[in-house]
Coordinates of C-alpha atoms in Angstrom, one line a residue:
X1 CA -67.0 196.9 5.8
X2 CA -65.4 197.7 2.5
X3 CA -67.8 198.0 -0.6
X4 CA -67.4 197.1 -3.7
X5 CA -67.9 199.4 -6.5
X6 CA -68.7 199.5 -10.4
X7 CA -68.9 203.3 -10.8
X8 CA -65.8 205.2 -12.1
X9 CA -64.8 208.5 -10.3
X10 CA -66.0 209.5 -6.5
X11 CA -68.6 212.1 -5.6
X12 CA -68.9 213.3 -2.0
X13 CA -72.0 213.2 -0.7
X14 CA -72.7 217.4 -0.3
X15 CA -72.6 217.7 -4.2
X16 CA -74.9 215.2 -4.3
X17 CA -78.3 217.0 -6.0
X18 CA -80.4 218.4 -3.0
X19 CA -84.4 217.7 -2.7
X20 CA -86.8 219.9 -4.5
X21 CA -89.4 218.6 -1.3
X22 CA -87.4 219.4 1.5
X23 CA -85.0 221.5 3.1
X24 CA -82.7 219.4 4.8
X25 CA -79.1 218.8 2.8
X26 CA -79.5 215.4 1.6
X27 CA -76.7 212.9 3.1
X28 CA -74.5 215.5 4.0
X29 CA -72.2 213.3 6.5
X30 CA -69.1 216.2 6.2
X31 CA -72.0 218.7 8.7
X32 CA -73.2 216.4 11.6
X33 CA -76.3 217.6 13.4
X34 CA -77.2 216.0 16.8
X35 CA -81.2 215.0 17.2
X36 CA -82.8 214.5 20.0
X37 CA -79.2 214.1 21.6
X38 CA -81.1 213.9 25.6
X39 CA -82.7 210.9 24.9
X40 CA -79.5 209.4 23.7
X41 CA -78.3 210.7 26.6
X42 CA -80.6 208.5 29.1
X43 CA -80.5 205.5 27.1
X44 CA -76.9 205.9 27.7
X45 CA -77.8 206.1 31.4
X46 CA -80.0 203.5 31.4
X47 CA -77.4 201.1 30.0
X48 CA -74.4 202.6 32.6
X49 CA -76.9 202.0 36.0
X50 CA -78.1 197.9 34.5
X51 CA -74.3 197.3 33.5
X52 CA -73.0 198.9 37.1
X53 CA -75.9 197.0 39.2
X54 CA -75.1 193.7 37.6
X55 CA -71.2 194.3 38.4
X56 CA -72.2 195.1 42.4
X57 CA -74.2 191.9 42.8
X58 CA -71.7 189.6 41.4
X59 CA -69.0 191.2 43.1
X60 CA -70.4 192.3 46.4
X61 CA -72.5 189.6 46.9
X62 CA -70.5 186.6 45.5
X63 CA -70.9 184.6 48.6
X64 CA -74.7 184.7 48.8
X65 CA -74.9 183.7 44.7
X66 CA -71.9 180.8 44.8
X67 CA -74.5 179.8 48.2
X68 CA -77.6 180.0 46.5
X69 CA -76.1 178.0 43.4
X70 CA -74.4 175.5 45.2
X71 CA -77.9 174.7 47.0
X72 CA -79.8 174.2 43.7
X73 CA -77.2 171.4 42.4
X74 CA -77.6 169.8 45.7
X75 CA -81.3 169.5 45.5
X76 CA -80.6 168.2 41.4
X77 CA -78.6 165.8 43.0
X78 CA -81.1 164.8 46.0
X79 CA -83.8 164.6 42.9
X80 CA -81.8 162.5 41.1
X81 CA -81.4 160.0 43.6
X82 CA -84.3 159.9 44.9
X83 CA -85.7 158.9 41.3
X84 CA -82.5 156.8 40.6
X85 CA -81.2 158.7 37.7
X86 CA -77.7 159.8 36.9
X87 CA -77.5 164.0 36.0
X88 CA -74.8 163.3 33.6
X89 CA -76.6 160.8 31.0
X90 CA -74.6 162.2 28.2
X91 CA -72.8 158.9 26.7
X92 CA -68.3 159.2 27.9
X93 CA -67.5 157.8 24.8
X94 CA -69.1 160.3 22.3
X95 CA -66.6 161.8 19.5
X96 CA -68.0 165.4 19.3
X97 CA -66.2 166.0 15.7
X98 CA -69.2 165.5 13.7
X99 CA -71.1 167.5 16.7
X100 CA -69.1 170.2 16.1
X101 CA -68.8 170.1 12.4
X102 CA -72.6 169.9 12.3
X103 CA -73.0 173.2 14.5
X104 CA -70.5 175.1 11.9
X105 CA -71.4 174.2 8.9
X106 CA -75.2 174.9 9.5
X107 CA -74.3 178.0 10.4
X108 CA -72.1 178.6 7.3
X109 CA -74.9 177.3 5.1
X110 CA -77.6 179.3 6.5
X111 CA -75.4 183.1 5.8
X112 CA -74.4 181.4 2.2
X113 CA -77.9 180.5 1.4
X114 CA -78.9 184.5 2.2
X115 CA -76.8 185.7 -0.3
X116 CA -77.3 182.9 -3.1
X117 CA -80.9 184.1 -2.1
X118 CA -80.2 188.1 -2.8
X119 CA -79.1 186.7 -6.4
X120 CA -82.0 184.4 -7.1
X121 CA -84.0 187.2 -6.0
X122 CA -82.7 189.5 -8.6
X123 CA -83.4 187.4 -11.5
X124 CA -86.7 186.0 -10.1
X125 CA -88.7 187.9 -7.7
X126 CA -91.8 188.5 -9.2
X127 CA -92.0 184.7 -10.0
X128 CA -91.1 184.1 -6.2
X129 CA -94.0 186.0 -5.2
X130 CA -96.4 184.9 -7.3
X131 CA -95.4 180.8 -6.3
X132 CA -96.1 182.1 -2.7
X133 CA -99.3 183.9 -3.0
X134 CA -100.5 180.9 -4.8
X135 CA -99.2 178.3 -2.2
X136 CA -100.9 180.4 0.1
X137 CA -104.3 179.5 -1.5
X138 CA -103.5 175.7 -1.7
X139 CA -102.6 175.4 1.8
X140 CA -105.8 177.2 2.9
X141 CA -107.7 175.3 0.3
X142 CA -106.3 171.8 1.9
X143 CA -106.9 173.2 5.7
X144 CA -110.9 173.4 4.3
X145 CA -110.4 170.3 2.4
X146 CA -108.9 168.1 5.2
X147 CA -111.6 170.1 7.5
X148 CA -114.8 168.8 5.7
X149 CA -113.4 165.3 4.7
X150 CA -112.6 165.1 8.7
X151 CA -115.9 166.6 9.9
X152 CA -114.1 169.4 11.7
X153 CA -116.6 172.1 10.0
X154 CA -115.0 174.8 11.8
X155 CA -111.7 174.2 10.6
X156 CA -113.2 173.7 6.9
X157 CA -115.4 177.1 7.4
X158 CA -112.1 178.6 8.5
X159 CA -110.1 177.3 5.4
X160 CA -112.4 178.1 3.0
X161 CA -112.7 181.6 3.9
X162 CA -109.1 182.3 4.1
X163 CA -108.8 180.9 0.8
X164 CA -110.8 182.8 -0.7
X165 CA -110.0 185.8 1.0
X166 CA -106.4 185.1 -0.4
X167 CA -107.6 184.6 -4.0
X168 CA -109.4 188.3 -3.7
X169 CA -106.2 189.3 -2.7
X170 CA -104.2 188.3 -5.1
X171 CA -106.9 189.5 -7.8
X172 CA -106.8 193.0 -6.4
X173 CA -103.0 193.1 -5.9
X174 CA -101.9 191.4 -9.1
X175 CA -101.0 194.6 -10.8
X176 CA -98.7 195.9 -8.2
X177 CA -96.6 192.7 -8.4
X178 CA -94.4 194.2 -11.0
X179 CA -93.6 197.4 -8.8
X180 CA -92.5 194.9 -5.6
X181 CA -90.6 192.7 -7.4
X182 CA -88.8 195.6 -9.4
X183 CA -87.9 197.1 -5.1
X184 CA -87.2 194.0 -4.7
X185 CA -84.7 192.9 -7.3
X186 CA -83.0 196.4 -6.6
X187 CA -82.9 196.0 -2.9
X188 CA -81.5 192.8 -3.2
X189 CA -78.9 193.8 -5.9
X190 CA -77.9 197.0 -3.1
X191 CA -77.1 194.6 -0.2
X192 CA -75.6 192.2 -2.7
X193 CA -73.3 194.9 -3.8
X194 CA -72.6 196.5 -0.4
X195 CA -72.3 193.5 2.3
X196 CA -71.4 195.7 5.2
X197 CA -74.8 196.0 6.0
X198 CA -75.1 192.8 7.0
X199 CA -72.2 193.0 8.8
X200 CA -73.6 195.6 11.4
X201 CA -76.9 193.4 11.0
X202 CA -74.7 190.5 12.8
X203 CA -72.9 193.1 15.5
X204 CA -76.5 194.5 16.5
X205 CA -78.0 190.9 16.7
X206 CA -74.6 190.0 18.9
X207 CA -74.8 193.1 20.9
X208 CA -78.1 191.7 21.6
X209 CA -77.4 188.6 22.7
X210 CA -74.7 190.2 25.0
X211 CA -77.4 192.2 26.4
X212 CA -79.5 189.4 26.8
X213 CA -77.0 187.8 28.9
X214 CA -76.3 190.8 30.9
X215 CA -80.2 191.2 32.1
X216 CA -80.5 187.8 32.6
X217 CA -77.5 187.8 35.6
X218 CA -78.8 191.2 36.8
X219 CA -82.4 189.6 37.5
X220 CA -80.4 186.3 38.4
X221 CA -78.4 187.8 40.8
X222 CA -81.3 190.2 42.0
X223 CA -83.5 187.0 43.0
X224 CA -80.5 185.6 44.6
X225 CA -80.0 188.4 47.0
X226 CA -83.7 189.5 47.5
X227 CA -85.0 185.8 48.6
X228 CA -84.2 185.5 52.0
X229 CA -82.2 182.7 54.2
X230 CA -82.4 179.2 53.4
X231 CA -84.7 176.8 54.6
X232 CA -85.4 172.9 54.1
X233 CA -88.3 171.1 53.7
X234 CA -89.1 167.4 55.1
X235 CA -87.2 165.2 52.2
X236 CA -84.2 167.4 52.5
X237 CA -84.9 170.2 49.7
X238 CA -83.1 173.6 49.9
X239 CA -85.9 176.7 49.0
X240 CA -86.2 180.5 49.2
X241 CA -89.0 182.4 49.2
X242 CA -88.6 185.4 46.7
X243 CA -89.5 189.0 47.6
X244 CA -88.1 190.7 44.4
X245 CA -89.7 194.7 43.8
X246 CA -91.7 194.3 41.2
X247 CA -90.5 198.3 39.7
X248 CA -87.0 196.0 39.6
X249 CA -88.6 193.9 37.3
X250 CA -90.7 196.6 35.9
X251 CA -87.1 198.3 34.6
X252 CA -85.3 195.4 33.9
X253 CA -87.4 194.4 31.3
X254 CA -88.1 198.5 30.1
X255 CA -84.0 198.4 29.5
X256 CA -84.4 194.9 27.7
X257 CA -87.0 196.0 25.4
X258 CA -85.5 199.3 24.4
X259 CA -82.4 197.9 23.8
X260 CA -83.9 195.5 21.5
X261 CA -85.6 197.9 19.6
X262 CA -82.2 200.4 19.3
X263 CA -80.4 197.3 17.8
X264 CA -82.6 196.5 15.6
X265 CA -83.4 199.8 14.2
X266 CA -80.0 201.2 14.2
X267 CA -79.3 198.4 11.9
X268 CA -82.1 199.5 9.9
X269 CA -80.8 203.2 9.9
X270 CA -77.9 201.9 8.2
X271 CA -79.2 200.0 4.9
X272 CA -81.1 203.1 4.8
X273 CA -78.6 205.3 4.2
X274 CA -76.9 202.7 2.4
X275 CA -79.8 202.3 0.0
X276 CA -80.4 205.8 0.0
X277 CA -76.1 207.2 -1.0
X278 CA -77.4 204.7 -4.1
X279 CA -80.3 205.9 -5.1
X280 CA -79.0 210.0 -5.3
X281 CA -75.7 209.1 -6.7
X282 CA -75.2 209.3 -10.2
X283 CA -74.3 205.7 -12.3
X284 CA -71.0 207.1 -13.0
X285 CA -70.1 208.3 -9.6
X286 CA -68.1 205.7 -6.9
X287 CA -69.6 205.1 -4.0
X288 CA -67.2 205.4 -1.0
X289 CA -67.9 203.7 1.9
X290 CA -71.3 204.2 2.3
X291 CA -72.0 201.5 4.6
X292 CA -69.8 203.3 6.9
X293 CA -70.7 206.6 6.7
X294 CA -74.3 205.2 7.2
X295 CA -73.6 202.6 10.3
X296 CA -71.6 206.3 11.7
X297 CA -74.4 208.9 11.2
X298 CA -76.7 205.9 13.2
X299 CA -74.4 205.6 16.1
X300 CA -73.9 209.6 16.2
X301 CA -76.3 212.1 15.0
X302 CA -79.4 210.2 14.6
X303 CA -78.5 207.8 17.5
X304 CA -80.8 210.4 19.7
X305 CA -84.2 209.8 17.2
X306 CA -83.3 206.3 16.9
X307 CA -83.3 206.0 21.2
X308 CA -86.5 207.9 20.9
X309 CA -88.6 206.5 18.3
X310 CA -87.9 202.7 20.1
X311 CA -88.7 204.5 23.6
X312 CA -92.1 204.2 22.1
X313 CA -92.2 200.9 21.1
X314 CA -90.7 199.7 24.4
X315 CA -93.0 201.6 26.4
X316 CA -95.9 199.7 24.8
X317 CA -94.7 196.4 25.1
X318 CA -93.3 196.7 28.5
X319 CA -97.6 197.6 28.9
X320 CA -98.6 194.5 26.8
X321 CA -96.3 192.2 29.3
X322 CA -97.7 194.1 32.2
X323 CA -101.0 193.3 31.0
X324 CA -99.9 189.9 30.0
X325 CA -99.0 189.0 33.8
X326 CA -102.2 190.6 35.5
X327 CA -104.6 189.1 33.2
X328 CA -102.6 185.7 32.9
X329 CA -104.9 182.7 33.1
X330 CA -108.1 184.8 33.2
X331 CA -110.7 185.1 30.2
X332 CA -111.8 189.0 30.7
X333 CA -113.0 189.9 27.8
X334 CA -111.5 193.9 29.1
X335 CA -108.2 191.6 29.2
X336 CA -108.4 190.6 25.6
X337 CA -109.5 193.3 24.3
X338 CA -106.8 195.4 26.0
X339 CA -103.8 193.2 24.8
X340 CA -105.2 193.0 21.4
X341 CA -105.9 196.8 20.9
X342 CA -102.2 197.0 22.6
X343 CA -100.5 194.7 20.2
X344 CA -102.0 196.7 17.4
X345 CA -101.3 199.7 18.6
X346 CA -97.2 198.2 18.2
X347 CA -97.7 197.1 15.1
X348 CA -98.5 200.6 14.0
X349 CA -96.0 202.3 15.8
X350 CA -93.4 199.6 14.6
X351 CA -94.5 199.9 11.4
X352 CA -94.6 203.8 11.0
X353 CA -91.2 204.1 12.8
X354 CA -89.6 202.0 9.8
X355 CA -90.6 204.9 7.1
X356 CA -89.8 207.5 9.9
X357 CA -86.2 206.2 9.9
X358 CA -85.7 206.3 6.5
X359 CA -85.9 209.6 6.4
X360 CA -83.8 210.3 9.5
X361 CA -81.2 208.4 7.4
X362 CA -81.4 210.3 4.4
X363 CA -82.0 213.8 5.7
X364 CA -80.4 213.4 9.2
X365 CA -83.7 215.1 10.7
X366 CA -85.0 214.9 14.5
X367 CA -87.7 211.8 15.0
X368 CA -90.5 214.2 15.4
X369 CA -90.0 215.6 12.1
X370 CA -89.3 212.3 10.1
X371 CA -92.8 211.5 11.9
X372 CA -94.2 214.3 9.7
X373 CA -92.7 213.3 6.9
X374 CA -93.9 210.1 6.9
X375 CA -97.0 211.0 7.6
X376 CA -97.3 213.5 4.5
X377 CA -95.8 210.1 2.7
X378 CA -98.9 207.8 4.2
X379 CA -101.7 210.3 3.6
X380 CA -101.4 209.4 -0.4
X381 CA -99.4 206.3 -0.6
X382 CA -100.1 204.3 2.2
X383 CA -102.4 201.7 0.7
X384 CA -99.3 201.0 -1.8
X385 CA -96.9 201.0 1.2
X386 CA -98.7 197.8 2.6
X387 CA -99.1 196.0 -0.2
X388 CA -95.1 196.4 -1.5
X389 CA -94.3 195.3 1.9
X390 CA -96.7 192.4 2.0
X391 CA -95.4 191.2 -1.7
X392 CA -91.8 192.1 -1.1
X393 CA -91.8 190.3 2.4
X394 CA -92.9 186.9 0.6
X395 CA -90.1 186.9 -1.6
X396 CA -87.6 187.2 1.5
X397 CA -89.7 185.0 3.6
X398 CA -89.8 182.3 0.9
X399 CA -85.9 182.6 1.3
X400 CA -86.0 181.7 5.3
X401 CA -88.2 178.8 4.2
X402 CA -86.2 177.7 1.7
X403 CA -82.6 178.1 4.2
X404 CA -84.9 176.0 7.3
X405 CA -84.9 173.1 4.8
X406 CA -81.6 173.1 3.2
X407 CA -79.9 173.6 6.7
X408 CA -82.3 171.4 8.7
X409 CA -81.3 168.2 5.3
X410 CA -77.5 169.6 6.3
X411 CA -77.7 168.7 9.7
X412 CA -78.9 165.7 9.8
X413 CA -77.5 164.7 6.5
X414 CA -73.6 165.6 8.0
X415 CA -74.5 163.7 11.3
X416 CA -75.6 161.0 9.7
X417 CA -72.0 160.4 8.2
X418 CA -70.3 160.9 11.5
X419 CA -72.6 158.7 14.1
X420 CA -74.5 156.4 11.6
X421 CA -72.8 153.2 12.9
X422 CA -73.0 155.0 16.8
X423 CA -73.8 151.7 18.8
X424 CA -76.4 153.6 20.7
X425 CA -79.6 153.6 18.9
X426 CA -81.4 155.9 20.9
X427 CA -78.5 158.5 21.2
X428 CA -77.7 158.3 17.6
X429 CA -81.5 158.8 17.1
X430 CA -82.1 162.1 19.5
X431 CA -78.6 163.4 18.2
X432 CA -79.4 163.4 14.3
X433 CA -83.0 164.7 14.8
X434 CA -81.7 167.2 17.6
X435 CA -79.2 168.0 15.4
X436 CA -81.9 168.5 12.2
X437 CA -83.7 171.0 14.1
X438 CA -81.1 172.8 14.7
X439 CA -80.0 173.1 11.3
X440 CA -83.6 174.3 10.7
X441 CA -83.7 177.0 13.4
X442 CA -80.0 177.9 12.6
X443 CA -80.8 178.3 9.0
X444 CA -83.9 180.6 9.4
X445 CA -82.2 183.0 11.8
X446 CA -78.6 183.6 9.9
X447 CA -80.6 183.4 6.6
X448 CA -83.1 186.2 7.9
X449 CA -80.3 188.1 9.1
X450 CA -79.0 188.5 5.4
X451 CA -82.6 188.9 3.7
X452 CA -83.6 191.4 7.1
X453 CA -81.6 194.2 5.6
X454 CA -83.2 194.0 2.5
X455 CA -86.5 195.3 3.9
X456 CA -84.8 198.6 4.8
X457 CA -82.9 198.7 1.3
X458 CA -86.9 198.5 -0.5
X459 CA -88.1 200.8 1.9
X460 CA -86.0 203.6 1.1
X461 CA -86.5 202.7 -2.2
X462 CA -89.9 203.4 -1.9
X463 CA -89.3 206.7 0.1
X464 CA -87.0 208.0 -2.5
X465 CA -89.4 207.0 -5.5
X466 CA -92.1 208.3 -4.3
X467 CA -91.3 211.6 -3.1
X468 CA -88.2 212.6 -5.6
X469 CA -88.7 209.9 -8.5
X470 CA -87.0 212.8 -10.6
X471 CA -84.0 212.3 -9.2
X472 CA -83.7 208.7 -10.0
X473 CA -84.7 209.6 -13.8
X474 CA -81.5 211.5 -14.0
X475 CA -79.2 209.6 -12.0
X476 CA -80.2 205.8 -13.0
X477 CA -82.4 206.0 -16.1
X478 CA -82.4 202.4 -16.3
X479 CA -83.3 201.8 -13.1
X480 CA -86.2 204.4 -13.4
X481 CA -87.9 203.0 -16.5
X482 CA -88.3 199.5 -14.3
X483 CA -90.0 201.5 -12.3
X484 CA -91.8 203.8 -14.3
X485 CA -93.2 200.5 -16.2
X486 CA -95.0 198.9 -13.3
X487 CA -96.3 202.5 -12.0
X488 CA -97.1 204.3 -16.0
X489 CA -98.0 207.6 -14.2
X490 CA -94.6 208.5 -12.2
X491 CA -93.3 208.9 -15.6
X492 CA -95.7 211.1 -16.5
X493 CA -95.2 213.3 -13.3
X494 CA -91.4 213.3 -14.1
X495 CA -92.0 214.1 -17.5
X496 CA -93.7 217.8 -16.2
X497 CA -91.0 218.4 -13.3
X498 CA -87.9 220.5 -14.5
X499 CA -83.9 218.2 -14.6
X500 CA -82.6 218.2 -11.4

């Protein structure tokens, strides 16, 4: 995770100029302070006892699970030919080359296409958002259109209102357009510069999967073992009848969803910091290995608020899926209303966390009093703190779209010069088409995974500015007088604060 540098001579990171607003020592990586170190602790714990309980069912009780498994092929086999069908219909004489070539050079495209996208963005972000908030108002304005002309007045009410909702938006919010797509272009330019980022973006998302796969054999193999002997109906079909606890479940899913949410936000930790070592570090300074230092003080010190600050997240979705399964196939108004006022009560929580973290990365503080500082931050700037996110997020969104088409053409185009003279016409036609989608799911994901990191760079950005914009004035004048031109009055607050 070496970054590249255009500054001259290194400073290290406890000269760096400390904040007028708190009294935490900025970045200070050389003095690390543990935070909420016992819930680190149990998450820790949490992942030892899933880990060790999926190791003893696959070992201990191998014979039961190679039972059970060998019983479900034999019933796919009965099936089969009993509806006289062959399990393996994959054609013999398929050459997988262009298979293979498809699935990698999708892939390639899609994380190629995020960083030609991090450049395109700093020349062009304002434009981006502006073509997306007015697409947004075409599309509604043909879902109305199409509505009436179809006699579906609902759908044409619907339209119409959206649309016009839209065009009040972008009224109201056209003057802030300038100050998102000035985060924007340098957000983009910070992960541009500093790739690592996106590096520990890809280990988190892989450390995820890996966790996926590891719940997903622990309930496996807990179904297995908790669903009693065998038994066979009249046309010869092997079935269990499943007793699983349901607290079993209950914590399976608690570990998957706070797992989840550490991954993602430890990743988010990092461009923070990363963003952050840039923002307080003069022009003509180097910039060591920030993305380390970062990705380190995520996985150490703040490791502990990062546990906690998911815990809460987790805790509310693990409710919204508990919810979800009582009230499943019911119309309870109670029901509805619970799981919606639930999934806004994530959203919040979510959403507050993101600015919480930022300023665990940059001042190493415990959750709880990151929580305060961001809520000091909201009380006066958090109508502008929706709105930059909102703008900002259509420019990287816009990206995704953009990498779904390009990869999803890729696909097929590239199977289409392997298998276009296939003899099979129906296999030819299910491969390209399969292999089209997933160029365009493919795409999206690695794409996002780039552009994802970018919302962590602009919110920091947005921290840092508006809490310590002096700082910025004397470190990266340039950079500051962007700035300073889409919002006229931070200069004039800078102009009354003493150099720093």
């Amino acid at each position: 995770m070496d970054d590249n540098t255009e500054e001259q001579s290194f400073i290290p990171e406890n000269e760096l100029p400390q904040s007028n607003k708190f009294s935490e020592a900025r970045l200070d990586y050389g003095k690390a302070v543990y935070r909420d170190v016992c819930c680190a602790i149990i998450y820790y714990l949490c992942l030892a006892a899933v880990v060790g309980v999926t190791v003893w069912i696959w070992v201990s009780r191998w014979p039961e699970i190679e039972a059970y498994n060998q019983h479900m092929y034999d019933n796919a086999e009965l099936a089969a030919e009993q509806n006289s069908t062959d399990l393996n219909m994959w054609p013999n004489d398929m050459d997988y080359t262009g298979l293979v070539v498809t699935l990698v050079s999708c892939a390639v495209i899609g994380i190629v296409f995020g960083f030609i996208w991090l450049c395109v963005l700093r020349c062009l972000a304002g434009f981006i958002i502006k073509v997306m908030l007015f697409l947004s108002i075409a599309l509604w304005t043909a879902v109305a259109v199409l509505g009436f002309l179809d006699n579906e007045i609902v759908v044409g009410v619907v339209g119409a209102v959206f649309a016009v909702l839209m065009l009040l938006y972008t009224i109201c919010i056209w003057g802030r357009i300038r100050f998102a797509s000035v985060l924007l272009e340098l957000g983009s330019m910070i992960i541009g510069k500093f790739s690592g980022v996106v590096v520990v973006q890809v280990l988190t998302v892989l450390f995820t999967i890996i966790w996926f796969a590891v719940i997903a054999m622990c309930a496996w193999g807990y179904f297995i073992i908790t669903s009693g002997d065998a038994q066979v109906t009249d046309e010869g079909y092997i079935y269990y009848n499943y007793d699983p606890n349901g607290w079993v479940i209950v914590a399976l899913l608690m570990s998957l969803y706070w797992t989840l949410e550490v991954n993602s936000n430890i990743s988010h930790c990092t461009a923070c910091g990363v963003a952050a070592v840039w923002y307080f570090t003069p022009r003509t300074r180097a910039l060591r290995s920030p993305t380390y230092k970062a990705f380190n003080r995520s996985m150490t010190s703040s490791f502990g608020s990062i546990c906690l600050g998911s815990l809460f997240v987790a805790i509310i979705e693990m409710l919204r899926a508990l919810v979800n399964a009582v009230a499943r196939g019911e119309r309870n108004i109670c029901a509805i209303c619970v799981r919606c006022c639930l999934g806004c009560l994530e959203w919040c929580v979510r959403y507050f966390n993101k600015y919480a973290y930022a300023h665990c990365a940059i001042y190493g503080v415990s959750f709880f009093k990151a929580a305060a500082q961001t809520w000091n931050l909201f009380s006066n700037q958090l109508i502008m703190a929706l709105i930059n996110d909102d703008l900002s997020g259509l420019g990287l969104f816009a990206g995704n779209l953009c990498s779904l088409v390009v990869c999803g053409l890729s696909g097929y185009g590239i199977a289409y010069s392997f298998y276009k003279d296939y003899s099979d016409p129906e296999v030819k036609e299910v491969l390209l088409y399969s292999l089209a989608v997933y160029g365009c799911i493919v795409g999206f994901i690695l794409c996002w995974m780039v552009l994802v990191v970018v919302r962590s760079a602009i919110v920091t950005l947005f921290v840092c500015f508006a809490e310590e914009p002096a700082i910025l004035a004397n470190q990266r004048r340039e950079e500051f007088d962007k700035l300073a031109e889409a919002r006229p009055h931070m200069k004039q607050i800078v102009e009354n604060i003493e150099p720093v």
